[in-house]
Tab-separated table of C-alpha atoms in Angstrom:
chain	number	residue	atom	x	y	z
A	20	UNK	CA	22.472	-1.428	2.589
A	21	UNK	CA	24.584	0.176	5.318
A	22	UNK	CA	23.731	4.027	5.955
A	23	UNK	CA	26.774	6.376	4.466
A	24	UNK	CA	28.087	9.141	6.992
A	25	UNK	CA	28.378	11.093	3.530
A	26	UNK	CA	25.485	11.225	1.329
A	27	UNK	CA	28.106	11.673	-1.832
A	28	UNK	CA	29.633	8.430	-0.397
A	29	UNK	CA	26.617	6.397	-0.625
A	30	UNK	CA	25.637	7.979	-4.093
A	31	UNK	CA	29.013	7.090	-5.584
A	32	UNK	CA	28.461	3.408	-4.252
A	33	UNK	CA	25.091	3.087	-5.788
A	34	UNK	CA	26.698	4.478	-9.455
A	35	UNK	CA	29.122	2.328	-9.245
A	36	UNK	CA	27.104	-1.052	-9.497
A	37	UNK	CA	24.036	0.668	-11.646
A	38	UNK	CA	22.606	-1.494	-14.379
A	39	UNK	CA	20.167	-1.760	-17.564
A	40	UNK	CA	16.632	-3.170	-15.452
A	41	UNK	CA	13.808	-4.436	-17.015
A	42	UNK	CA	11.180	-1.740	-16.874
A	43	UNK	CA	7.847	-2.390	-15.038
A	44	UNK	CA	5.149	-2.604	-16.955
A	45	UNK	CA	1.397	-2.277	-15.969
A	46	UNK	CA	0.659	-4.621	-19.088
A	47	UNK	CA	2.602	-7.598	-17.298
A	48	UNK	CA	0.680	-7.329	-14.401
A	49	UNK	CA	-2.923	-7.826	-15.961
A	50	UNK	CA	-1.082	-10.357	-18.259
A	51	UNK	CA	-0.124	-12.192	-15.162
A	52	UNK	CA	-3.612	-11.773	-13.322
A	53	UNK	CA	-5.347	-12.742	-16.272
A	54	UNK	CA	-2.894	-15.770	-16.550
A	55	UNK	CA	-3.291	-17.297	-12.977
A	56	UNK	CA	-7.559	-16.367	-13.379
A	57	UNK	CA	-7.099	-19.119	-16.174
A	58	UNK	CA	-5.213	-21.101	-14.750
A	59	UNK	CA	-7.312	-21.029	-11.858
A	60	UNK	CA	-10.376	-21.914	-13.921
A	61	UNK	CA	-8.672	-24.785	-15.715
A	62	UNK	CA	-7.570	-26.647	-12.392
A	63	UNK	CA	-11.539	-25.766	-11.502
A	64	UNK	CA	-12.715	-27.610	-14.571
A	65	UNK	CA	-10.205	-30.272	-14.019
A	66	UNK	CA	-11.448	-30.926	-10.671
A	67	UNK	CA	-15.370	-29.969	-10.930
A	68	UNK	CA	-15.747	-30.489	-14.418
A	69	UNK	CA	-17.263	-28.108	-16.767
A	70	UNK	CA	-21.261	-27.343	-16.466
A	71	UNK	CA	-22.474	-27.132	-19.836
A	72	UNK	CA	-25.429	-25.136	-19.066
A	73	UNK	CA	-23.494	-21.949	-19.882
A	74	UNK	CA	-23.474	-22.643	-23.286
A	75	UNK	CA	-26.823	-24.171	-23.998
A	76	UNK	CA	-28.544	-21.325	-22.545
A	77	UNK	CA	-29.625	-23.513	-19.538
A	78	UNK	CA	-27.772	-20.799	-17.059
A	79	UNK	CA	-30.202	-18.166	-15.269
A	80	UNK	CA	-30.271	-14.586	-15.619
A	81	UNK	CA	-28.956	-14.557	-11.991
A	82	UNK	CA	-26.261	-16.933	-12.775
A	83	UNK	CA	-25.021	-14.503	-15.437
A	84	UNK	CA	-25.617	-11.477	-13.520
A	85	UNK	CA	-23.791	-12.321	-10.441
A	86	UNK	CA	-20.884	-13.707	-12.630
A	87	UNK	CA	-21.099	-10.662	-14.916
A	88	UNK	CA	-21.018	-8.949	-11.827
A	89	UNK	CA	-17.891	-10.519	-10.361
A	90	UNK	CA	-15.953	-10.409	-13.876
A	91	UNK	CA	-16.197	-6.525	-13.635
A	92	UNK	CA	-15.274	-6.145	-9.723
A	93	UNK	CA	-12.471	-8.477	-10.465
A	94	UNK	CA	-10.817	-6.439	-13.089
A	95	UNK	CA	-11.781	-3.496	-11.327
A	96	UNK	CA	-9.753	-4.868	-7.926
A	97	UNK	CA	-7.025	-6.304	-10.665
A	98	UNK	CA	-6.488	-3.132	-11.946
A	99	UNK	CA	-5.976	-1.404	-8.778
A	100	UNK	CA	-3.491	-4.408	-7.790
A	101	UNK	CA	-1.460	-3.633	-10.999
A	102	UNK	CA	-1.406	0.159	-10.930
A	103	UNK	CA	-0.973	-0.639	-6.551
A	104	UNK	CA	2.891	-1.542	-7.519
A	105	UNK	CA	3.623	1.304	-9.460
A	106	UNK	CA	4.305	4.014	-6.881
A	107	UNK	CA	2.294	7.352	-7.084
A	108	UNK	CA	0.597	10.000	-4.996
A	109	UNK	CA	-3.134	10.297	-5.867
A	110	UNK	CA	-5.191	9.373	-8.568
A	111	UNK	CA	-6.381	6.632	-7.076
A	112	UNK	CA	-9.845	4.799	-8.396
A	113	UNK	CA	-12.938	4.358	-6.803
A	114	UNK	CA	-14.189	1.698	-9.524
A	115	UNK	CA	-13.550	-1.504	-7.073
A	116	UNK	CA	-15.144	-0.137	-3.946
A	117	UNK	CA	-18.142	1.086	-6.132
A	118	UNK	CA	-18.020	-2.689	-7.409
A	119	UNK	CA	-17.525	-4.502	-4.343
A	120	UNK	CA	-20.689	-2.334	-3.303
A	121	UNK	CA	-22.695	-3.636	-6.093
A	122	UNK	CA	-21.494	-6.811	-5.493
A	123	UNK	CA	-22.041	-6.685	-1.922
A	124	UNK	CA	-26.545	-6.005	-3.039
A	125	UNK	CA	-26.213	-9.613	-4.129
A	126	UNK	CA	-26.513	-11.105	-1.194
A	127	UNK	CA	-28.731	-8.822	0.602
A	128	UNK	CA	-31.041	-9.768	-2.419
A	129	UNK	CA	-30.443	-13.302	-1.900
A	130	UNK	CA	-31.254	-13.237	1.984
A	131	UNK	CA	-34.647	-11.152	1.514
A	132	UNK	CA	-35.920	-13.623	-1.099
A	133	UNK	CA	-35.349	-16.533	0.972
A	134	UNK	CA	-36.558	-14.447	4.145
A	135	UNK	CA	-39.948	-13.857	1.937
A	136	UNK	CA	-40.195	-17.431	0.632
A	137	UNK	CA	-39.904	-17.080	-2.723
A	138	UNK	CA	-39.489	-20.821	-3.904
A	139	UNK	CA	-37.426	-21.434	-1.352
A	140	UNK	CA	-37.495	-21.476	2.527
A	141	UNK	CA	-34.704	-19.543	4.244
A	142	UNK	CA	-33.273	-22.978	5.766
A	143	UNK	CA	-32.592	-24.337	2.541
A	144	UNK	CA	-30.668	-21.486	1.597
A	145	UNK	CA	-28.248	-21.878	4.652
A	146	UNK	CA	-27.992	-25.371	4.368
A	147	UNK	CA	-26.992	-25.633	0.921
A	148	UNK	CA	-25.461	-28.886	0.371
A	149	UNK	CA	-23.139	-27.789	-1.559
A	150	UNK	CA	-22.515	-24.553	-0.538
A	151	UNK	CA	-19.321	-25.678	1.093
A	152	UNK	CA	-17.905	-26.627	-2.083
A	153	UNK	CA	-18.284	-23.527	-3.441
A	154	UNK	CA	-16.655	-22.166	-1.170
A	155	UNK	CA	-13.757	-24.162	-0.631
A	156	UNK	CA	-13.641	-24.674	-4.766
A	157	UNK	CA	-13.800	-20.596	-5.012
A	158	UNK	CA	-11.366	-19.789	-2.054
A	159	UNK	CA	-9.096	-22.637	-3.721
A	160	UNK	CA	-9.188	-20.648	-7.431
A	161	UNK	CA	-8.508	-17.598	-5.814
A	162	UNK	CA	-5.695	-18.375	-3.961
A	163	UNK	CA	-3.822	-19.382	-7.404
A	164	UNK	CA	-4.607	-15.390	-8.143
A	165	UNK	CA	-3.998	-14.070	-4.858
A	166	UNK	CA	-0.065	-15.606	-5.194
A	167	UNK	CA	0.128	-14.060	-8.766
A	168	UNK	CA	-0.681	-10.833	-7.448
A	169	UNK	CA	1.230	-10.986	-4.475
A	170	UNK	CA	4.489	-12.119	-7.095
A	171	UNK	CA	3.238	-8.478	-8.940
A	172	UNK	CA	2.985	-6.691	-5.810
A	173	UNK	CA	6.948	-7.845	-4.429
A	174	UNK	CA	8.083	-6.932	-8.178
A	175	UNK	CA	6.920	-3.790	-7.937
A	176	UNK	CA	6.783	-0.932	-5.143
A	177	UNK	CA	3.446	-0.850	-3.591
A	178	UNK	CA	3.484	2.565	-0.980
A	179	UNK	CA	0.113	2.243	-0.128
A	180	UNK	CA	-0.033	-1.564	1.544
A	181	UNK	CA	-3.276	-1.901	3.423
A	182	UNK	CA	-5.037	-0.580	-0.161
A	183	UNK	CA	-3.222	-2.931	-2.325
A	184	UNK	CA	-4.055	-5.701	0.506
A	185	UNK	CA	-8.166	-5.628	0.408
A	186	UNK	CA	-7.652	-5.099	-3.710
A	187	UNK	CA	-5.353	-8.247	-3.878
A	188	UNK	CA	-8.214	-10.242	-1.413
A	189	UNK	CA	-11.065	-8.634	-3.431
A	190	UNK	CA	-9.548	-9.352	-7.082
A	191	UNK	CA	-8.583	-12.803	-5.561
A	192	UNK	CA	-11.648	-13.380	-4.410
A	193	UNK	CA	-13.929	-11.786	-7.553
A	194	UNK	CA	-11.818	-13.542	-9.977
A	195	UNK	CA	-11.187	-16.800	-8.221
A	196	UNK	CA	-14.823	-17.476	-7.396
A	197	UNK	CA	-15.530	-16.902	-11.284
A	198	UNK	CA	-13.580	-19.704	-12.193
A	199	UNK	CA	-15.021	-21.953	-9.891
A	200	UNK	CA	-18.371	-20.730	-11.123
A	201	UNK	CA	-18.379	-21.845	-14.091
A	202	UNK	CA	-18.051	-25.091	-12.687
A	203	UNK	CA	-21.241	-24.779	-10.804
A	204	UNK	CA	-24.487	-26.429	-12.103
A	205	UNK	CA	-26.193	-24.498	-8.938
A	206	UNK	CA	-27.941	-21.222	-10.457
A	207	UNK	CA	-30.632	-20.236	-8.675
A	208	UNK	CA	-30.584	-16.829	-6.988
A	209	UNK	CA	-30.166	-17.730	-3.713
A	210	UNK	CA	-27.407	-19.918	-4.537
A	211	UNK	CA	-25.342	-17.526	-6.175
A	212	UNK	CA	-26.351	-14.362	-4.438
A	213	UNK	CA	-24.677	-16.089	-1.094
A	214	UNK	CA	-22.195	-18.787	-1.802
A	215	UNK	CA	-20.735	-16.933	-4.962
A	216	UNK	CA	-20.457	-13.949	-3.364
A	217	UNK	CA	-19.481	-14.912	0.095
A	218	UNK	CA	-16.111	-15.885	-0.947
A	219	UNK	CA	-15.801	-12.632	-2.127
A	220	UNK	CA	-15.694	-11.546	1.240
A	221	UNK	CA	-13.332	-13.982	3.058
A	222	UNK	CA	-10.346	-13.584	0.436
A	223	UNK	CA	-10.632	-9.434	0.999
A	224	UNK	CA	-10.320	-10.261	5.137
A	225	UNK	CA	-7.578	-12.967	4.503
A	226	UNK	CA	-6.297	-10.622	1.693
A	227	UNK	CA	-5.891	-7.471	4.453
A	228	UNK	CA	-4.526	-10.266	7.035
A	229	UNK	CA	-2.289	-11.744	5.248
A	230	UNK	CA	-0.797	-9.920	2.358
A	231	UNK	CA	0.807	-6.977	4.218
A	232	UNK	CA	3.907	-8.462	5.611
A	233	UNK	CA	4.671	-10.204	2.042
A	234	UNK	CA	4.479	-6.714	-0.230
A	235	UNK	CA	5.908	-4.353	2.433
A	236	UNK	CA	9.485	-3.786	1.251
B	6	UNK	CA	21.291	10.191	-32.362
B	7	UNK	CA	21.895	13.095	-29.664
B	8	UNK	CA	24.054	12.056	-26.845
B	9	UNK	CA	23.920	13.984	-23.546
B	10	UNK	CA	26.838	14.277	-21.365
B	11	UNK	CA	26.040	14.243	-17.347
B	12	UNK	CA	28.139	16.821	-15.386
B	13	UNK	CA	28.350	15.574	-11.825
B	14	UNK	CA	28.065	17.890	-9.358
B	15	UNK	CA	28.707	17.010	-5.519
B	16	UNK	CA	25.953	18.343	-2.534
B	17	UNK	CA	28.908	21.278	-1.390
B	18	UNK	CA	29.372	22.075	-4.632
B	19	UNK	CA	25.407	22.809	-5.277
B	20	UNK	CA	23.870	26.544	-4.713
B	21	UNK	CA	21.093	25.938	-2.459
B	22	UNK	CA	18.383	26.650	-4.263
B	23	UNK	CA	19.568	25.034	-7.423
B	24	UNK	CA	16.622	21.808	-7.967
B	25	UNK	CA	16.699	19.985	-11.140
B	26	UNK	CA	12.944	20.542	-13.015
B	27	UNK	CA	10.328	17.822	-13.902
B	28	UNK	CA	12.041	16.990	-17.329
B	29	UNK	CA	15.640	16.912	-16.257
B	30	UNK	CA	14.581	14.541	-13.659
B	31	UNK	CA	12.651	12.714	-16.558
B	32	UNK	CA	15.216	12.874	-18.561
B	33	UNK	CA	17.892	11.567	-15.986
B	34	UNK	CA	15.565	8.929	-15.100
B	35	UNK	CA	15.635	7.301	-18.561
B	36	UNK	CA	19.579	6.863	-18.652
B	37	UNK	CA	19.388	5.490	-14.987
B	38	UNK	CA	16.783	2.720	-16.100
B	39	UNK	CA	19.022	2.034	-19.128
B	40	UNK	CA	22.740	1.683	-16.894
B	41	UNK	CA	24.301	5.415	-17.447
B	42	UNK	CA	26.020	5.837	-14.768
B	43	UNK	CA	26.632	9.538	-15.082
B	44	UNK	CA	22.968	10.054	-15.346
B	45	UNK	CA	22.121	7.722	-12.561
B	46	UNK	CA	24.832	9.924	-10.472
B	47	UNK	CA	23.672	13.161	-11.077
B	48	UNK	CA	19.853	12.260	-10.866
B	49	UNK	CA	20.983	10.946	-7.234
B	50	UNK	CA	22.628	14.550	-6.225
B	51	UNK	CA	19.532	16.017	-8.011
B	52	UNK	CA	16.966	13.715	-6.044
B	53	UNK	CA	18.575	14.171	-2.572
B	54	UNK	CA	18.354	18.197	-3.025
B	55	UNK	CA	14.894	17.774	-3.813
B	56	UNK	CA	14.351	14.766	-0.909
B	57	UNK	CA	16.022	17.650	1.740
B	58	UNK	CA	13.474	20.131	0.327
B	59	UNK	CA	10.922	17.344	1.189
B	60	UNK	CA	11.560	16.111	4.258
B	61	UNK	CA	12.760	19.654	5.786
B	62	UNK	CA	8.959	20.652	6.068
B	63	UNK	CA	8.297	17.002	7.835
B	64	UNK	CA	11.086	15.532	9.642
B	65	UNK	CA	13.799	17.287	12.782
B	66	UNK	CA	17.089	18.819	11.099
B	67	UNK	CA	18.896	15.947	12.612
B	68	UNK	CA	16.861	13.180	11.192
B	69	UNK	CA	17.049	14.873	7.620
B	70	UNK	CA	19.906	12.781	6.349
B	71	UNK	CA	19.035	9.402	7.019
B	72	UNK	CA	15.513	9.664	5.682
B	73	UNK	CA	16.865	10.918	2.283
B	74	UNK	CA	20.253	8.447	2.463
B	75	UNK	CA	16.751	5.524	2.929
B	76	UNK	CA	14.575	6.730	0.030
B	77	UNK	CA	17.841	7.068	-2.715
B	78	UNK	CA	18.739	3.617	-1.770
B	79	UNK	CA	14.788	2.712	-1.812
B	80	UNK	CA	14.161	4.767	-5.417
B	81	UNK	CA	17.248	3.345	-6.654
B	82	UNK	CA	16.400	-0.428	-5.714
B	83	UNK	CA	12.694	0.061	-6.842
B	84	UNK	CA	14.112	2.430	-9.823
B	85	UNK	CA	12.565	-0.106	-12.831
B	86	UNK	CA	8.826	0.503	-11.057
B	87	UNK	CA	8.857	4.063	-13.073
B	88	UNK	CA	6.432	4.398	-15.887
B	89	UNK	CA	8.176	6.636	-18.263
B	90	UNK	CA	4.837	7.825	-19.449
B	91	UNK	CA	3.864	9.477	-15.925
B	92	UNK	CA	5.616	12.015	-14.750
B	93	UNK	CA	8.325	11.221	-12.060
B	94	UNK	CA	8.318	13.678	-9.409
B	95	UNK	CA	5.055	12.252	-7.515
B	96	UNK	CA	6.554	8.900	-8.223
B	97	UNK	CA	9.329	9.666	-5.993
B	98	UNK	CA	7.366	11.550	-3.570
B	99	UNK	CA	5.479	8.420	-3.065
B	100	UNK	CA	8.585	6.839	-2.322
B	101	UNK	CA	8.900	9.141	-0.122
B	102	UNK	CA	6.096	9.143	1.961
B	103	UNK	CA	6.361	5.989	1.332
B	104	UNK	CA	9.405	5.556	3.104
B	105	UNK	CA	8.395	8.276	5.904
B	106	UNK	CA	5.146	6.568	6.920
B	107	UNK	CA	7.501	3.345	7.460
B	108	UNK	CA	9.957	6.033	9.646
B	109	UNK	CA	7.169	6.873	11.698
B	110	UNK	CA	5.893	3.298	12.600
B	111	UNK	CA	9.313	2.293	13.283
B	112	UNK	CA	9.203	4.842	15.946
B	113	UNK	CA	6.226	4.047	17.041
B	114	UNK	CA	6.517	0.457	17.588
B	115	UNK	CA	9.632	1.641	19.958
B	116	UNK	CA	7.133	4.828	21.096
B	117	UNK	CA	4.281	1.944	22.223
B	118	UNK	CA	6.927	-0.458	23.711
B	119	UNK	CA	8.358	2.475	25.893
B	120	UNK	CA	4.859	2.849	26.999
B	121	UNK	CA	4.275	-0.496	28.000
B	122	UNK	CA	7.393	-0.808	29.615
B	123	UNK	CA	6.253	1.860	32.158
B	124	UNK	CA	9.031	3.880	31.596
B	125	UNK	CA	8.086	6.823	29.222
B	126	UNK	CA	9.447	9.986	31.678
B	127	UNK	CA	12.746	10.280	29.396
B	128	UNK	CA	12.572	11.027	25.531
B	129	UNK	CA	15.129	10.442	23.448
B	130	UNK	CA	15.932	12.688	20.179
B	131	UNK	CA	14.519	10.055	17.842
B	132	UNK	CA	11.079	9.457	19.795
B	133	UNK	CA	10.118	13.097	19.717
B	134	UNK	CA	10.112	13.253	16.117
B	135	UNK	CA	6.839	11.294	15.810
B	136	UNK	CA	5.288	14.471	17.571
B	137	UNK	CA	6.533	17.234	15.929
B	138	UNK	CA	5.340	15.758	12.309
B	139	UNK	CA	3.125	17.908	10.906
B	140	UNK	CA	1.879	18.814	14.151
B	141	UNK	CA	-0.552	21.980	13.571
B	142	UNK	CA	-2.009	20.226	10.688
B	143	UNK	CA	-2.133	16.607	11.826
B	144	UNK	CA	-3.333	17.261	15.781
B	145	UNK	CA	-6.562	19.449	14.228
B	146	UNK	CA	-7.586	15.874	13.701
B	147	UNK	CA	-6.911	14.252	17.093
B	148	UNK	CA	-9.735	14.153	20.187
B	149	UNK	CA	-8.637	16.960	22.579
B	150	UNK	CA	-7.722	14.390	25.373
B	151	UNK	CA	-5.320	12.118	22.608
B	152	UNK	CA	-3.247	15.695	21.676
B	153	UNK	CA	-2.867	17.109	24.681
B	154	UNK	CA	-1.433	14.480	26.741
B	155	UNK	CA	1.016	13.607	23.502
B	156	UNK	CA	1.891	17.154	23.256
B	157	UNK	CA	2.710	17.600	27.069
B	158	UNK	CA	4.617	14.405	27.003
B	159	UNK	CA	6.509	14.070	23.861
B	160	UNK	CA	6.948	17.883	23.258
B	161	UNK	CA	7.052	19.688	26.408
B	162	UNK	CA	9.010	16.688	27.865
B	163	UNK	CA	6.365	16.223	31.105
B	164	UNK	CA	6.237	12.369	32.924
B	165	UNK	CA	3.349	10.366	32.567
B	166	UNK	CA	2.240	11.670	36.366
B	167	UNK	CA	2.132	14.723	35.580
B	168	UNK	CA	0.739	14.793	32.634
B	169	UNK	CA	-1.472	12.797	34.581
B	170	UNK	CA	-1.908	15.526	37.252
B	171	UNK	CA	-2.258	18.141	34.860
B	172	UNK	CA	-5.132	17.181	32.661
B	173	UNK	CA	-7.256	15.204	35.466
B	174	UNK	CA	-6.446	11.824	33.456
B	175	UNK	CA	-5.164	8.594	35.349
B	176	UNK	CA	-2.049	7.220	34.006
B	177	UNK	CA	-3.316	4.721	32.446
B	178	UNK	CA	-5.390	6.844	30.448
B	179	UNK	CA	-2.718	9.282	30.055
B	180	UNK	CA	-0.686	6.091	28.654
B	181	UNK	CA	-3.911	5.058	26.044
B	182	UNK	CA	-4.234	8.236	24.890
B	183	UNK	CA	-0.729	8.613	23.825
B	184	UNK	CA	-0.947	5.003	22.354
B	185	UNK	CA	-3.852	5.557	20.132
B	186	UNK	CA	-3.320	9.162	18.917
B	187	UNK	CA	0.320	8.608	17.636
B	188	UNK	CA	-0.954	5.642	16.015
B	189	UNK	CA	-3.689	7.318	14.529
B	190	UNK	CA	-1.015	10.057	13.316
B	191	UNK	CA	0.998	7.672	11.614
B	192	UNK	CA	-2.242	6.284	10.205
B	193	UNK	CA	-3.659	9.745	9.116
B	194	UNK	CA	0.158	10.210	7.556
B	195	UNK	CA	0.014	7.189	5.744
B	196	UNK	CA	-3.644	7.861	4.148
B	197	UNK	CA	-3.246	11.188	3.113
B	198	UNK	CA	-2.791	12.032	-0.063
């Protein structure tokens, strides 16, 4: 809109054409998170199939963990992505960085058991087969999320961008890669600890690249 | 059901001192989400007063009127993004910062090109606003070298040489320093809360 040499001027303008809007809601963005997470899991089963070892009790306490782990990071990123476009000053939550920290132990864990040879030999944990499936199949599912919370972000007014960037990478990334996981018949600790977490990672960096120049407004 | 009639008042017509309070502006805020255009036209007038108040303690005199004429048209496009359940002044201070922060990098992106064109001896109006933001507060948090060659430069209106001269820095450090401290003001702007 053109700048006014009158402030009264432009104020009159903007009266003129005011209208009922549709209020923003914080409750329509998780709905719309939570939305694309499933969605994101059913193209994951559609394409990986569904590992029934999560339901027989065949899963490992390190499976669960780490994907317990990433649930609550995720809606800890999610919710700082939906309260992100709802402009305020302050009051902002530490609950995803305290989650991506907890998060971020997993691999460290991972690494020092292969590095003391606990079942496995540190080579075979880098050169998981299919460790680039899990990747790929994790960055794919959290790409579907990363759109639905940029679509949140543009609806709204996000005034702190390079926050709401890493959250949208991080919830992305946390929720994407848990529904590829349950896809993943692969649930031994080093597995997990790396390849399921690792993706975690790359979508916060391609979040912080990327999402800036489509929410800034 | 109570109705409330608007009385629109115009910025001359307004006693200087005269700001609406958190609930008016709550109030106000309601009608404008729901299409009252009398509502929507005096929380405007009421918003701008309290956008001058604002921006007088951040921005030059002459800069004043654009910055606020940016944020109404900002808080009125972005005007659905209110929560009527929080209050609404910090929403629209957030705006505004909001909208300051993107003031300042505008200026620096044509502060840094200046720079690189070799040609920073003569400031215009606009360009010394970046340095006079906030500046006893804000350069407390700059290296020595990064706020004195930005304050002999873009305050006391000095070339690069002698600024250069003056401080025992080459030019091209001169030139750096400049660079990186008003980006890290616009950055330290930007993150505070």
């Amino acid at each position: 809109m053109d700048k006014y040499s009158n402030r009264d001027d432009l104020i009159a303008a903007l009266t003129e054409d005011v209208s009922p809007v549709k209020r923003v809601r914080s409750s329509d963005g998780v709905a719309l998170i939570a939305f694309a997470t499933i969605i994101a899991a059913v193209v994951s089963i559609a394409v990986y199939e569904w590992w029934d070892g999560l339901l027989t009790g065949e899963a490992s306490g390190y499976f669960l963990i780490t994907h317990g782990l990433l649930l609550l990071l995720g809606a800890a990123s999610g919710a700082g992505v939906v309260n992100g476009a709802m402009p305020r000053v302050g009051g902002q939550s530490s609950a995803a960085f305290w989650g991506a920290l907890m998060v971020g132990v997993l691999p460290i864990g991972a690494a020092l058991s292969l590095l003391s040879g606990h079942g496995n030999h540190a080579h075979e944990g880098l050169n998981d087969p299919v460790a680039l499936m899990c990747l790929t199949g994790s960055l794919s599912a959290a790409a579907i999320v990363m759109v639905a919370s940029i679509l949140w972000l543009r609806r709204g007014a996000p005034v702190s961008i390079e926050r709401s960037s890493w959250l949208t990478g991080i919830a992305a990334g946390a929720l994407g890669t848990l529904a590829y996981g349950i896809t993943c018949p692969l649930d031994t600790f080093s597995h997990v600890g790396l390849w399921h977490v690792a993706p975690v990672g790359i979508s916060a960096v391609i979040g912080r690249l990327v999402v800036p120049p489509l929410i800034r407004w | 059901m109570r109705s409330t009639v608007w009385v629109t008042v115009s910025s001359e017509q307004r006693l200087p001192n005269m700001v609406a309070d958190e609930p008016t502006f709550a109030r106000l805020m309601i009608g404008a989400q729901d299409g009252d255009k009398a509502a929507t036209n005096v929380l405007l007038s009421e918003a701008g007063l309290w956008l001058e108040r604002y921006f007088r303690r951040r921005v030059p005199p002459h800069s004043i009127d654009d910055l606020v004429q940016d944020v109404l048209i900002a808080f009125y496009s972005k005007r659905a993004t209110w929560d009527q359940s929080r209050p609404f002044l910090p929403w629209l201070a957030a705006i505004a910062r909001y909208r300051w922060v993107d003031h300042l990098r505008k200026v620096y992106k044509h502060e840094g090109q200046e720079l690189m064109d070799d040609d920073a001896v003569e400031d215009s109006e606009e360009e010394v606003v970046m340095a006079r933001v906030s500046l006893d507060r804000l350069f407390g948090q700059l290296p020595d070298r990064q706020a004195e060659v930005i304050e002999m430069v873009k305050i006391s209106g000095l070339s690069i040489r002698e600024a250069a001269e003056k401080t025992g820095q080459s030019e091209s450090l001169v030139k750096v320093n400049i660079h990186r401290g008003l980006k890290k003001l616009a950055m330290m702007v930007e993150k505070a809360d």
